[in-house]
mmCIF file of C-alpha atoms in Angstrom:
data_model
loop_
_atom_site.group_PDB
_atom_site.id
_atom_site.type_symbol
_atom_site.label_atom_id
_atom_site.label_comp_id
_atom_site.label_asym_id
_atom_site.label_seq_id
_atom_site.Cartn_x
_atom_site.Cartn_y
_atom_site.Cartn_z
ATOM 1 C CA MET A 1 0.000 0.000 0.000
ATOM 2 C CA LYS A 2 1.395 3.389 -1.009
ATOM 3 C CA ILE A 3 1.721 5.915 1.834
ATOM 4 C CA LYS A 4 0.582 9.452 1.035
ATOM 5 C CA LYS A 5 3.367 11.980 1.481
ATOM 6 C CA THR A 6 1.092 14.338 3.388
ATOM 7 C CA LEU A 7 0.844 11.759 6.169
ATOM 8 C CA PHE A 8 4.318 12.878 7.276
ATOM 9 C CA ILE A 9 3.005 16.437 7.790
ATOM 10 C CA LYS A 10 0.196 15.132 9.992
ATOM 11 C CA ILE A 11 2.593 12.938 11.974
ATOM 12 C CA PHE A 12 4.934 15.922 12.374
ATOM 13 C CA ILE A 13 2.167 17.991 13.992
ATOM 14 C CA TYR A 14 0.898 15.144 16.192
ATOM 15 C CA LEU A 15 4.415 14.339 17.436
ATOM 16 C CA MET A 16 4.999 18.035 18.053
ATOM 17 C CA ALA A 17 2.153 17.990 20.582
ATOM 18 C CA LEU A 18 3.846 15.048 22.327
ATOM 19 C CA ARG A 19 7.227 16.845 22.308
ATOM 20 C CA SER A 20 8.745 13.824 20.586
ATOM 21 C CA PRO A 21 12.164 14.102 18.898
ATOM 22 C CA LEU A 22 10.704 11.893 16.152
ATOM 23 C CA ILE A 23 9.258 15.058 14.590
ATOM 24 C CA LEU A 24 12.655 15.456 12.906
ATOM 25 C CA VAL A 25 12.275 11.995 11.353
ATOM 26 C CA SER A 26 8.832 12.814 9.939
ATOM 27 C CA MET A 27 10.124 16.182 8.710
ATOM 28 C CA PHE A 28 13.085 14.645 6.859
ATOM 29 C CA CYS A 29 10.877 11.886 5.402
ATOM 30 C CA TYR A 30 8.592 14.486 3.829
ATOM 31 C CA MET A 31 11.533 16.597 2.642
ATOM 32 C CA ILE A 32 13.124 13.590 0.925
ATOM 33 C CA SER A 33 9.840 12.741 -0.803
ATOM 34 C CA THR A 34 9.344 16.374 -1.886
ATOM 35 C CA ARG A 35 12.591 17.641 -3.373
ATOM 36 C CA ASP A 36 11.263 21.166 -4.071
ATOM 37 C CA LEU A 37 10.849 21.696 -0.343
ATOM 38 C CA ILE A 38 14.519 21.081 0.512
ATOM 39 C CA LYS A 39 15.737 24.228 -1.270
ATOM 40 C CA LYS A 40 13.047 26.418 0.342
ATOM 41 C CA PHE A 41 13.787 24.968 3.774
ATOM 42 C CA VAL A 42 17.556 25.485 3.512
ATOM 43 C CA ILE A 43 17.249 29.071 2.221
ATOM 44 C CA ASN A 44 14.907 30.080 5.064
ATOM 45 C CA ALA A 45 16.699 28.192 7.852
ATOM 46 C CA LEU A 46 20.305 29.007 6.875
ATOM 47 C CA PRO A 47 20.453 32.579 8.344
ATOM 48 C CA PHE A 48 19.249 31.257 11.713
ATOM 49 C CA CYS A 49 21.784 28.411 11.624
ATOM 50 C CA LEU A 50 24.660 30.803 10.869
ATOM 51 C CA PHE A 51 23.555 33.076 13.706
ATOM 52 C CA LEU A 52 23.360 30.141 16.134
ATOM 53 C CA VAL A 53 26.830 28.908 15.142
ATOM 54 C CA ALA A 54 28.251 32.361 15.943
ATOM 55 C CA ALA A 55 26.258 32.529 19.205
ATOM 56 C CA ILE A 56 27.422 29.045 20.269
ATOM 57 C CA LEU A 57 31.094 29.871 19.590
ATOM 58 C CA TYR A 58 30.772 33.110 21.578
ATOM 59 C CA SER A 59 29.026 31.279 24.434
ATOM 60 C CA LEU A 60 31.652 28.539 24.602
ATOM 61 C CA GLY A 61 34.318 31.254 24.565
ATOM 62 C CA ASN A 62 32.661 32.644 27.707
ATOM 63 C CA LEU A 63 33.136 29.186 29.293
ATOM 64 C CA ASN A 64 29.402 28.497 29.609
ATOM 65 C CA ALA A 65 28.528 24.833 30.232
ATOM 66 C CA VAL A 66 28.377 22.937 26.924
ATOM 67 C CA ASP A 67 25.140 21.106 27.852
ATOM 68 C CA ASN A 68 23.380 24.373 28.651
ATOM 69 C CA VAL A 69 24.667 26.094 25.505
ATOM 70 C CA LEU A 70 23.489 23.239 23.296
ATOM 71 C CA GLY A 71 20.201 22.935 25.212
ATOM 72 C CA GLU A 72 19.227 26.572 24.692
ATOM 73 C CA SER A 73 20.455 26.481 21.081
ATOM 74 C CA ARG A 74 18.305 23.386 20.485
ATOM 75 C CA ASP A 75 15.178 25.207 21.729
ATOM 76 C CA ILE A 76 15.773 28.116 19.357
ATOM 77 C CA LEU A 77 16.626 25.812 16.449
ATOM 78 C CA LEU A 78 13.486 23.728 17.065
ATOM 79 C CA SER A 79 11.300 26.831 16.781
ATOM 80 C CA VAL A 80 13.055 27.688 13.507
ATOM 81 C CA PHE A 81 12.686 24.179 12.076
ATOM 82 C CA VAL A 82 8.982 23.974 12.999
ATOM 83 C CA ALA A 83 8.155 27.386 11.526
ATOM 84 C CA VAL A 84 10.280 27.010 8.378
ATOM 85 C CA PHE A 85 9.114 23.452 7.677
ATOM 86 C CA LEU A 86 5.413 24.343 7.938
ATOM 87 C CA LEU A 87 5.909 27.500 5.852
ATOM 88 C CA SER A 88 7.839 25.558 3.192
ATOM 89 C CA CYS A 89 5.072 22.935 3.059
ATOM 90 C CA CYS A 90 2.546 25.706 2.380
ATOM 91 C CA ASP A 91 4.759 27.125 -0.383
ATOM 92 C CA VAL A 92 4.943 23.738 -2.105
ATOM 93 C CA SER A 93 1.179 23.184 -2.223
ATOM 94 C CA ASP A 94 -1.963 25.088 -1.266
ATOM 95 C CA ASP A 95 -3.488 21.753 -0.264
ATOM 96 C CA ASN A 96 -0.751 21.504 2.358
ATOM 97 C CA ARG A 97 -1.873 24.841 3.786
ATOM 98 C CA LYS A 98 -5.401 23.515 4.248
ATOM 99 C CA LEU A 99 -4.087 20.246 5.651
ATOM 100 C CA ILE A 100 -1.878 22.020 8.201
ATOM 101 C CA TYR A 101 -4.770 24.199 9.357
ATOM 102 C CA LYS A 102 -7.106 21.220 9.764
ATOM 103 C CA THR A 103 -4.447 19.128 11.516
ATOM 104 C CA LEU A 104 -3.486 21.915 13.916
ATOM 105 C CA LYS A 105 -7.148 22.453 14.739
ATOM 106 C CA ALA A 106 -7.720 18.727 15.278
ATOM 107 C CA THR A 107 -4.625 18.536 17.516
ATOM 108 C CA PHE A 108 -5.621 21.501 19.671
ATOM 109 C CA VAL A 109 -9.211 20.239 19.973
ATOM 110 C CA PHE A 110 -7.974 16.750 20.887
ATOM 111 C CA ILE A 111 -5.830 18.249 23.662
ATOM 112 C CA ALA A 112 -8.892 20.162 24.890
ATOM 113 C CA ILE A 113 -11.007 16.978 24.886
ATOM 114 C CA VAL A 114 -8.324 15.148 26.895
ATOM 115 C CA LYS A 115 -8.414 17.976 29.448
ATOM 116 C CA VAL A 116 -12.202 17.686 29.740
ATOM 117 C CA LEU A 117 -11.925 13.888 30.122
ATOM 118 C CA ILE A 118 -9.373 14.349 32.919
ATOM 119 C CA LEU A 119 -11.824 16.730 34.570
ATOM 120 C CA ILE A 120 -14.696 14.231 34.263
ATOM 121 C CA PHE A 121 -12.512 11.355 35.494
ATOM 122 C CA SER A 122 -11.563 13.393 38.553
ATOM 123 C CA VAL A 123 -15.217 14.155 39.367
ATOM 124 C CA VAL A 124 -16.442 10.575 38.837
ATOM 125 C CA THR A 125 -13.623 8.772 40.680
ATOM 126 C CA GLY A 126 -12.855 11.381 43.311
ATOM 127 C CA VAL A 127 -9.148 11.300 42.427
ATOM 128 C CA PRO A 128 -7.743 14.850 42.838
ATOM 129 C CA MET A 129 -6.741 16.490 39.561
ATOM 130 C CA PRO A 130 -3.236 17.422 40.800
ATOM 131 C CA LEU A 131 -2.622 13.703 41.431
ATOM 132 C CA ILE A 132 -3.789 12.803 37.897
ATOM 133 C CA ILE A 133 -1.573 15.550 36.463
ATOM 134 C CA SER A 134 1.436 14.225 38.394
ATOM 135 C CA TRP A 135 0.774 10.706 37.098
ATOM 136 C CA ILE A 136 0.563 11.904 33.475
ATOM 137 C CA ARG A 137 3.689 14.020 33.895
ATOM 138 C CA ASP A 138 5.716 11.176 35.396
ATOM 139 C CA SER A 139 4.394 8.397 33.119
ATOM 140 C CA TRP A 140 4.423 10.170 29.752
ATOM 141 C CA ASN A 141 7.122 12.799 30.392
ATOM 142 C CA ILE A 142 4.687 15.528 29.339
ATOM 143 C CA GLN A 143 5.331 18.913 30.937
ATOM 144 C CA MET A 144 2.135 19.953 32.729
ATOM 145 C CA MET A 145 1.813 22.800 35.207
ATOM 146 C CA SER A 146 -0.325 22.301 38.313
ATOM 147 C CA LEU A 147 -2.290 24.743 40.449
ATOM 148 C CA GLY A 148 -5.401 23.891 42.446
ATOM 149 C CA VAL A 149 -8.573 25.989 42.597
ATOM 150 C CA GLU A 150 -9.613 26.435 46.209
ATOM 151 C CA GLY A 151 -13.072 25.053 47.035
ATOM 152 C CA THR A 152 -13.445 23.113 43.764
ATOM 153 C CA PHE A 153 -12.257 19.911 42.081
ATOM 154 C CA LEU A 154 -10.505 21.971 39.379
ATOM 155 C CA ALA A 155 -6.781 22.391 38.804
ATOM 156 C CA ARG A 156 -4.537 23.894 36.149
ATOM 157 C CA LEU A 157 -4.196 21.826 32.983
ATOM 158 C CA GLN A 158 -1.470 23.365 30.850
ATOM 159 C CA ILE A 159 1.079 21.960 28.412
ATOM 160 C CA PRO A 160 3.736 23.917 26.452
ATOM 161 C CA LEU A 161 1.798 23.836 23.147
ATOM 162 C CA ASP A 162 -1.110 25.668 24.833
ATOM 163 C CA SER A 163 0.815 28.912 24.344
ATOM 164 C CA ALA A 164 -0.004 28.748 20.603
ATOM 165 C CA VAL A 165 -3.767 28.215 21.064
ATOM 166 C CA PRO A 166 -4.742 31.892 21.675
ATOM 167 C CA PHE A 167 -2.982 32.813 18.414
ATOM 168 C CA PHE A 168 -4.726 29.935 16.603
ATOM 169 C CA LEU A 169 -8.111 31.099 17.921
ATOM 170 C CA TYR A 170 -7.735 34.126 15.626
ATOM 171 C CA PHE A 171 -8.097 31.775 12.630
ATOM 172 C CA VAL A 172 -10.860 29.651 14.178
ATOM 173 C CA THR A 173 -12.813 32.862 14.817
ATOM 174 C CA LYS A 174 -12.319 33.797 11.150
ATOM 175 C CA GLU A 175 -13.634 30.384 10.154
ATOM 176 C CA LEU A 176 -16.607 30.858 12.477
ATOM 177 C CA ILE A 177 -17.403 34.174 10.789
ATOM 178 C CA PHE A 178 -17.124 32.909 7.198
ATOM 179 C CA THR A 179 -18.569 29.384 7.509
ATOM 180 C CA THR A 180 -22.219 28.942 6.566
ATOM 181 C CA GLU A 181 -22.526 25.156 6.276
ATOM 182 C CA LYS A 182 -22.046 22.703 9.186
ATOM 183 C CA LYS A 183 -21.285 25.629 11.451
ATOM 184 C CA TYR A 184 -21.888 23.490 14.536
ATOM 185 C CA ARG A 185 -18.515 21.784 13.937
ATOM 186 C CA VAL A 186 -16.647 25.066 14.062
ATOM 187 C CA ILE A 187 -18.655 26.223 17.090
ATOM 188 C CA THR A 188 -17.847 22.954 18.888
ATOM 189 C CA ALA A 189 -14.123 23.332 18.134
ATOM 190 C CA PHE A 190 -14.234 26.983 19.211
ATOM 191 C CA VAL A 191 -15.917 26.146 22.542
ATOM 192 C CA PHE A 192 -13.468 23.319 23.279
ATOM 193 C CA LEU A 193 -10.510 25.627 22.630
ATOM 194 C CA LEU A 194 -11.995 28.263 24.953
ATOM 195 C CA ILE A 195 -12.445 25.615 27.668
ATOM 196 C CA SER A 196 -8.860 24.483 27.094
ATOM 197 C CA MET A 197 -7.607 28.038 27.616
ATOM 198 C CA LEU A 198 -9.786 28.504 30.693
ATOM 199 C CA LEU A 199 -8.292 25.375 32.272
ATOM 200 C CA THR A 200 -4.726 26.644 31.805
ATOM 201 C CA LEU A 201 -5.395 29.124 34.640
ATOM 202 C CA SER A 202 -2.946 31.425 32.863
ATOM 203 C CA ARG A 203 -3.783 35.122 33.056
ATOM 204 C CA ALA A 204 -1.589 35.778 30.018
ATOM 205 C CA PHE A 205 -3.364 33.114 27.935
ATOM 206 C CA TRP A 206 -6.776 34.455 28.982
ATOM 207 C CA ALA A 207 -5.818 37.992 27.936
ATOM 208 C CA GLU A 208 -4.378 36.762 24.627
ATOM 209 C CA THR A 209 -7.502 34.690 23.917
ATOM 210 C CA ILE A 210 -9.781 37.706 24.400
ATOM 211 C CA LEU A 211 -7.450 39.865 22.290
ATOM 212 C CA PHE A 212 -7.166 37.503 19.304
ATOM 213 C CA VAL A 213 -10.865 36.589 19.212
ATOM 214 C CA GLY A 214 -11.716 40.299 19.352
ATOM 215 C CA LEU A 215 -9.083 41.073 16.721
ATOM 216 C CA ALA A 216 -10.546 38.529 14.290
ATOM 217 C CA ILE A 217 -14.056 39.892 14.801
ATOM 218 C CA LEU A 218 -12.863 43.482 14.349
ATOM 219 C CA PHE A 219 -10.858 42.862 11.152
ATOM 220 C CA GLU A 220 -12.967 40.155 9.492
ATOM 221 C CA ALA A 221 -16.613 40.667 10.464
ATOM 222 C CA GLY A 222 -17.184 44.311 9.585
ATOM 223 C CA ILE A 223 -18.576 46.956 11.951
ATOM 224 C CA ILE A 224 -22.271 45.968 11.900
ATOM 225 C CA ARG A 225 -21.629 42.240 12.121
ATOM 226 C CA ALA A 226 -18.980 42.783 14.799
ATOM 227 C CA PHE A 227 -21.517 44.739 16.867
ATOM 228 C CA ARG A 228 -24.062 41.925 16.532
ATOM 229 C CA ILE A 229 -21.503 39.286 17.515
ATOM 230 C CA ALA A 230 -20.407 41.369 20.506
ATOM 231 C CA LEU A 231 -24.024 41.868 21.622
ATOM 232 C CA VAL A 232 -24.891 38.165 21.341
ATOM 233 C CA SER A 233 -21.644 37.230 23.118
ATOM 234 C CA VAL A 234 -22.332 39.588 26.021
ATOM 235 C CA ILE A 235 -25.912 38.344 26.446
ATOM 236 C CA THR A 236 -24.910 34.658 26.189
ATOM 237 C CA THR A 237 -21.996 35.074 28.599
ATOM 238 C CA THR A 238 -24.157 36.965 31.104
ATOM 239 C CA LEU A 239 -26.847 34.269 31.057
ATOM 240 C CA LEU A 240 -24.214 31.535 31.349
ATOM 241 C CA LEU A 241 -22.527 33.177 34.325
ATOM 242 C CA LEU A 242 -25.651 34.192 36.232
ATOM 243 C CA LEU A 243 -28.153 31.416 35.507
ATOM 244 C CA THR A 244 -26.064 28.219 35.341
ATOM 245 C CA PRO A 245 -23.806 26.350 37.814
ATOM 246 C CA LEU A 246 -20.890 27.044 35.467
ATOM 247 C CA GLY A 247 -21.020 30.661 36.576
ATOM 248 C CA SER A 248 -19.766 29.994 40.098
ATOM 249 C CA LEU A 249 -16.997 27.727 38.758
ATOM 250 C CA ILE A 250 -15.815 30.345 36.275
ATOM 251 C CA PHE A 251 -15.873 33.063 38.944
ATOM 252 C CA LYS A 252 -13.761 30.838 41.220
ATOM 253 C CA LEU A 253 -11.318 30.236 38.381
ATOM 254 C CA ILE A 254 -11.002 33.977 37.820
ATOM 255 C CA ASP A 255 -10.690 34.661 41.551
ATOM 256 C CA THR A 256 -7.923 32.052 41.795
ATOM 257 C CA ARG A 257 -5.772 34.021 39.347
ATOM 258 C CA PHE A 258 -6.885 37.592 40.075
ATOM 259 C CA GLY A 259 -8.077 37.442 43.690
ATOM 260 C CA LYS A 260 -5.993 39.415 46.177
ATOM 261 C CA THR A 261 -6.346 36.662 48.794
ATOM 262 C CA SER A 262 -4.626 34.022 46.642
ATOM 263 C CA MET A 263 -1.308 33.104 48.264
ATOM 264 C CA ALA A 264 -0.211 31.275 45.093
ATOM 265 C CA ASN A 265 -0.618 34.454 43.030
ATOM 266 C CA SER A 266 1.251 36.609 45.542
ATOM 267 C CA ALA A 267 4.155 34.170 45.816
ATOM 268 C CA SER A 268 4.352 33.702 42.037
ATOM 269 C CA ASP A 269 4.215 37.437 41.305
ATOM 270 C CA LEU A 270 6.798 38.297 43.968
ATOM 271 C CA GLU A 271 9.151 35.611 42.690
ATOM 272 C CA ARG A 272 8.732 36.879 39.115
ATOM 273 C CA VAL A 273 9.502 40.469 40.168
ATOM 274 C CA TRP A 274 12.597 39.333 42.075
ATOM 275 C CA GLN A 275 13.742 37.112 39.201
ATOM 276 C CA ASN A 276 13.250 39.910 36.664
ATOM 277 C CA GLN A 277 15.358 42.242 38.795
ATOM 278 C CA MET A 278 18.138 39.650 38.920
ATOM 279 C CA LEU A 279 17.935 39.191 35.131
ATOM 280 C CA TYR A 280 18.070 42.950 34.586
ATOM 281 C CA ASN A 281 21.091 43.336 36.870
ATOM 282 C CA SER A 282 22.884 40.558 34.984
ATOM 283 C CA PHE A 283 21.941 42.149 31.639
ATOM 284 C CA ILE A 284 23.452 45.477 32.729
ATOM 285 C CA ASP A 285 26.769 43.705 33.355
ATOM 286 C CA SER A 286 27.055 42.857 29.632
ATOM 287 C CA PRO A 287 24.370 44.785 27.706
ATOM 288 C CA VAL A 288 25.767 44.656 24.151
ATOM 289 C CA PHE A 289 26.806 41.042 23.546
ATOM 290 C CA GLY A 290 25.345 39.341 26.627
ATOM 291 C CA HIS A 291 26.780 36.473 28.653
ATOM 292 C CA GLY A 292 26.178 33.856 25.954
ATOM 293 C CA LEU A 293 23.676 31.039 25.456
ATOM 294 C CA GLY A 294 23.281 28.660 28.369
ATOM 295 C CA TYR A 295 24.253 31.296 30.929
ATOM 296 C CA PHE A 296 22.269 31.369 34.170
ATOM 297 C CA ILE A 297 22.291 33.143 37.538
ATOM 298 C CA PRO A 298 23.246 30.550 40.180
ATOM 299 C CA ASN A 299 21.054 31.994 42.944
ATOM 300 C CA ALA A 300 18.051 32.671 40.682
ATOM 301 C CA MET A 301 17.469 29.353 38.932
ATOM 302 C CA ARG A 302 13.948 28.303 37.964
ATOM 303 C CA SER A 303 14.908 24.675 37.300
ATOM 304 C CA ILE A 304 17.922 22.498 38.100
ATOM 305 C CA THR A 305 17.651 20.477 34.866
ATOM 306 C CA THR A 306 17.316 23.576 32.630
ATOM 307 C CA PRO A 307 18.891 26.391 34.679
ATOM 308 C CA TYR A 308 19.003 28.748 31.672
ATOM 309 C CA LEU A 309 15.180 28.819 31.411
ATOM 310 C CA TYR A 310 13.383 31.653 33.185
ATOM 311 C CA GLU A 311 9.713 32.658 33.403
ATOM 312 C CA SER A 312 10.654 35.903 31.701
ATOM 313 C CA GLN A 313 12.381 34.267 28.766
ATOM 314 C CA SER A 314 12.217 37.476 26.733
ATOM 315 C CA LEU A 315 14.268 39.314 29.364
ATOM 316 C CA SER A 316 16.617 36.357 29.824
ATOM 317 C CA MET A 317 17.412 36.475 26.082
ATOM 318 C CA LEU A 318 18.684 40.023 26.561
ATOM 319 C CA MET A 319 20.874 38.686 29.367
ATOM 320 C CA THR A 320 22.291 35.860 27.232
ATOM 321 C CA LEU A 321 22.497 37.458 23.768
ATOM 322 C CA GLY A 322 22.671 41.136 24.701
ATOM 323 C CA VAL A 323 20.919 43.898 22.778
ATOM 324 C CA LEU A 324 22.835 43.132 19.578
ATOM 325 C CA GLY A 325 22.245 39.375 19.519
ATOM 326 C CA THR A 326 18.601 39.630 20.593
ATOM 327 C CA LEU A 327 17.925 42.288 17.954
ATOM 328 C CA VAL A 328 19.543 40.203 15.191
ATOM 329 C CA LEU A 329 17.597 37.070 16.176
ATOM 330 C CA PHE A 330 14.310 38.977 16.436
ATOM 331 C CA LEU A 331 14.867 40.625 13.041
ATOM 332 C CA LEU A 332 15.508 37.212 11.478
ATOM 333 C CA TYR A 333 12.089 36.051 12.723
ATOM 334 C CA VAL A 334 10.478 39.316 11.568
ATOM 335 C CA PHE A 335 12.049 39.025 8.107
ATOM 336 C CA LEU A 336 10.854 35.411 7.779
ATOM 337 C CA CYS A 337 7.296 36.436 8.694
ATOM 338 C CA PHE A 338 7.011 39.514 6.504
ATOM 339 C CA LYS A 339 8.726 37.894 3.524
ATOM 340 C CA THR A 340 6.039 35.189 3.657
ATOM 341 C CA ILE A 341 3.262 37.778 4.020
ATOM 342 C CA TYR A 342 4.681 39.761 1.078
ATOM 343 C CA ASN A 343 4.731 36.667 -1.153
ATOM 344 C CA ASP A 344 1.277 35.475 -0.045
ATOM 345 C CA ASN A 345 -0.288 38.853 -0.849
ATOM 346 C CA ASN A 346 1.312 39.366 -4.278
ATOM 347 C CA GLY A 347 3.720 42.081 -3.224
ATOM 348 C CA ARG A 348 1.466 43.791 -0.659
ATOM 349 C CA LEU A 349 2.383 43.973 3.018
ATOM 350 C CA LYS A 350 -0.257 43.635 5.717
ATOM 351 C CA ILE A 351 1.424 44.863 8.870
ATOM 352 C CA ILE A 352 -1.064 45.473 11.705
ATOM 353 C CA VAL A 353 -2.212 41.943 12.614
ATOM 354 C CA PRO A 354 1.200 40.217 12.241
ATOM 355 C CA ALA A 355 2.814 43.046 14.237
ATOM 356 C CA ILE A 356 0.323 42.401 17.057
ATOM 357 C CA PHE A 357 1.088 38.673 16.816
ATOM 358 C CA LEU A 358 4.828 39.360 17.196
ATOM 359 C CA VAL A 359 4.318 41.729 20.130
ATOM 360 C CA MET A 360 2.123 39.167 21.909
ATOM 361 C CA TRP A 361 4.678 36.427 21.184
ATOM 362 C CA VAL A 362 7.339 38.472 22.983
ATOM 363 C CA PHE A 363 4.848 39.328 25.753
ATOM 364 C CA SER A 364 3.946 35.657 26.202
ATOM 365 C CA GLY A 365 7.645 34.863 26.490
ATOM 366 C CA SER A 366 7.984 37.469 29.229
ATOM 367 C CA VAL A 367 5.640 35.548 31.576
ATOM 368 C CA ASN A 368 6.182 31.948 30.406
ATOM 369 C CA PRO A 369 9.363 30.108 29.333
ATOM 370 C CA LEU A 370 7.721 29.233 26.005
ATOM 371 C CA LEU A 371 9.273 31.741 23.609
ATOM 372 C CA PHE A 372 10.980 29.044 21.554
ATOM 373 C CA GLY A 373 10.609 25.287 21.150
ATOM 374 C CA ALA A 374 7.795 23.749 19.112
ATOM 375 C CA SER A 375 5.162 26.126 20.512
ATOM 376 C CA GLY A 376 7.259 29.160 19.566
ATOM 377 C CA GLY A 377 7.711 27.739 16.073
ATOM 378 C CA VAL A 378 3.954 27.322 15.658
ATOM 379 C CA ILE A 379 3.391 30.935 16.780
ATOM 380 C CA ILE A 380 5.944 32.216 14.246
ATOM 381 C CA PHE A 381 4.259 30.111 11.540
ATOM 382 C CA LEU A 382 0.828 31.518 12.467
ATOM 383 C CA THR A 383 2.265 35.053 12.443
ATOM 384 C CA ALA A 384 3.656 34.577 8.941
ATOM 385 C CA LYS A 385 0.317 33.169 7.782
ATOM 386 C CA THR A 386 -2.051 35.692 9.406
ATOM 387 C CA SER A 387 -3.570 36.623 6.059
ATOM 388 C CA SER A 388 -3.461 33.263 4.304
ATOM 389 C CA LEU A 389 -3.652 30.254 6.649
ATOM 390 C CA TYR A 390 -7.438 30.411 6.540
ATOM 391 C CA LYS A 391 -9.136 32.073 3.564
ATOM 392 C CA ARG A 392 -12.762 32.966 2.969
ATOM 393 C CA ASP A 393 -12.949 30.418 0.127
ATOM 394 C CA ASP A 394 -11.874 27.645 2.516
ATOM 395 C CA ALA A 395 -15.306 27.775 4.157
ATOM 396 C CA GLN A 396 -16.505 25.380 1.471
ATOM 397 C CA ASP A 397 -13.636 22.904 1.916
ATOM 398 C CA LEU A 398 -12.717 22.686 5.615
#
């Protein structure tokens, strides 16, 4: 039986959600079977590779630990490979673009369904959610953050790839606006993704979700339709919060992350402020070139296994690469995104939405150590495809 080449793209995305190194195998399998893609991939990835080689040599010259230098370089390179591979696949075939959108949506929805099933399992069996999360984390080696909600059976359900979901909701909202047939499918996916974001208990993800859904409505629906959508949303949300049991749960979720009495919030915020001050002080010591990749502050480590990772990864990049290195790396990502946008729009540049995407990517990296890696690569891919990942004509096909 002949295997379809596009299966490797699907496998790549599925394995990405599992944080499996086998994504490189699926990527190379598709590249070998599609020779046109190799040239595009190399051209787009080469500037990043040259930059990383220079950064690694500088870092090793500063006597930073080899494991840490290679570990941080790997995270950056993974984001580049994910973004460039998906963009190159879209360049090769428009069918690939549609396939990637559908597969990403299916992956994110599947993750949301798993979260809901964990929630249901916890309620039915009485097993605390933090215990289930610990079991999944230890058994499957999946990074999941945990935080209980006082007075409820709920707890934080968050994996690294969740950081890309708010950005992806921009496109799902577009699909919701343009789709006329079988709209219930899109609505179901949209609701599951909202639930998934709610269960992350991340204030940053909540803010980004509201922003990107609102942004899609504002830019794609038109003024009159946007007003109608906003009115219906406000009425529906009000009824849901005030007249159903879900209301009290949602209010408790919000209070857990915004309430002044939450000890977890206070401790987390104080630690972040202290850590940011330490990062800033270290940055001032070497502001131009930085201390090199893999560098960390011994008395301000977030993790023993990955000491170079900080909650404010955006600020830590200034510490490691300095203003010059950070600016060069950021401009490489910007150039990749806007070159794609320029080509997708026949020589026209659409700046506003992708610029907001990039700003929110940096913002997200300032409160979560998820700037790079697979999730960062997906965000860069979505930024480059803001105007073309989902098109109005796709409403008939997806």
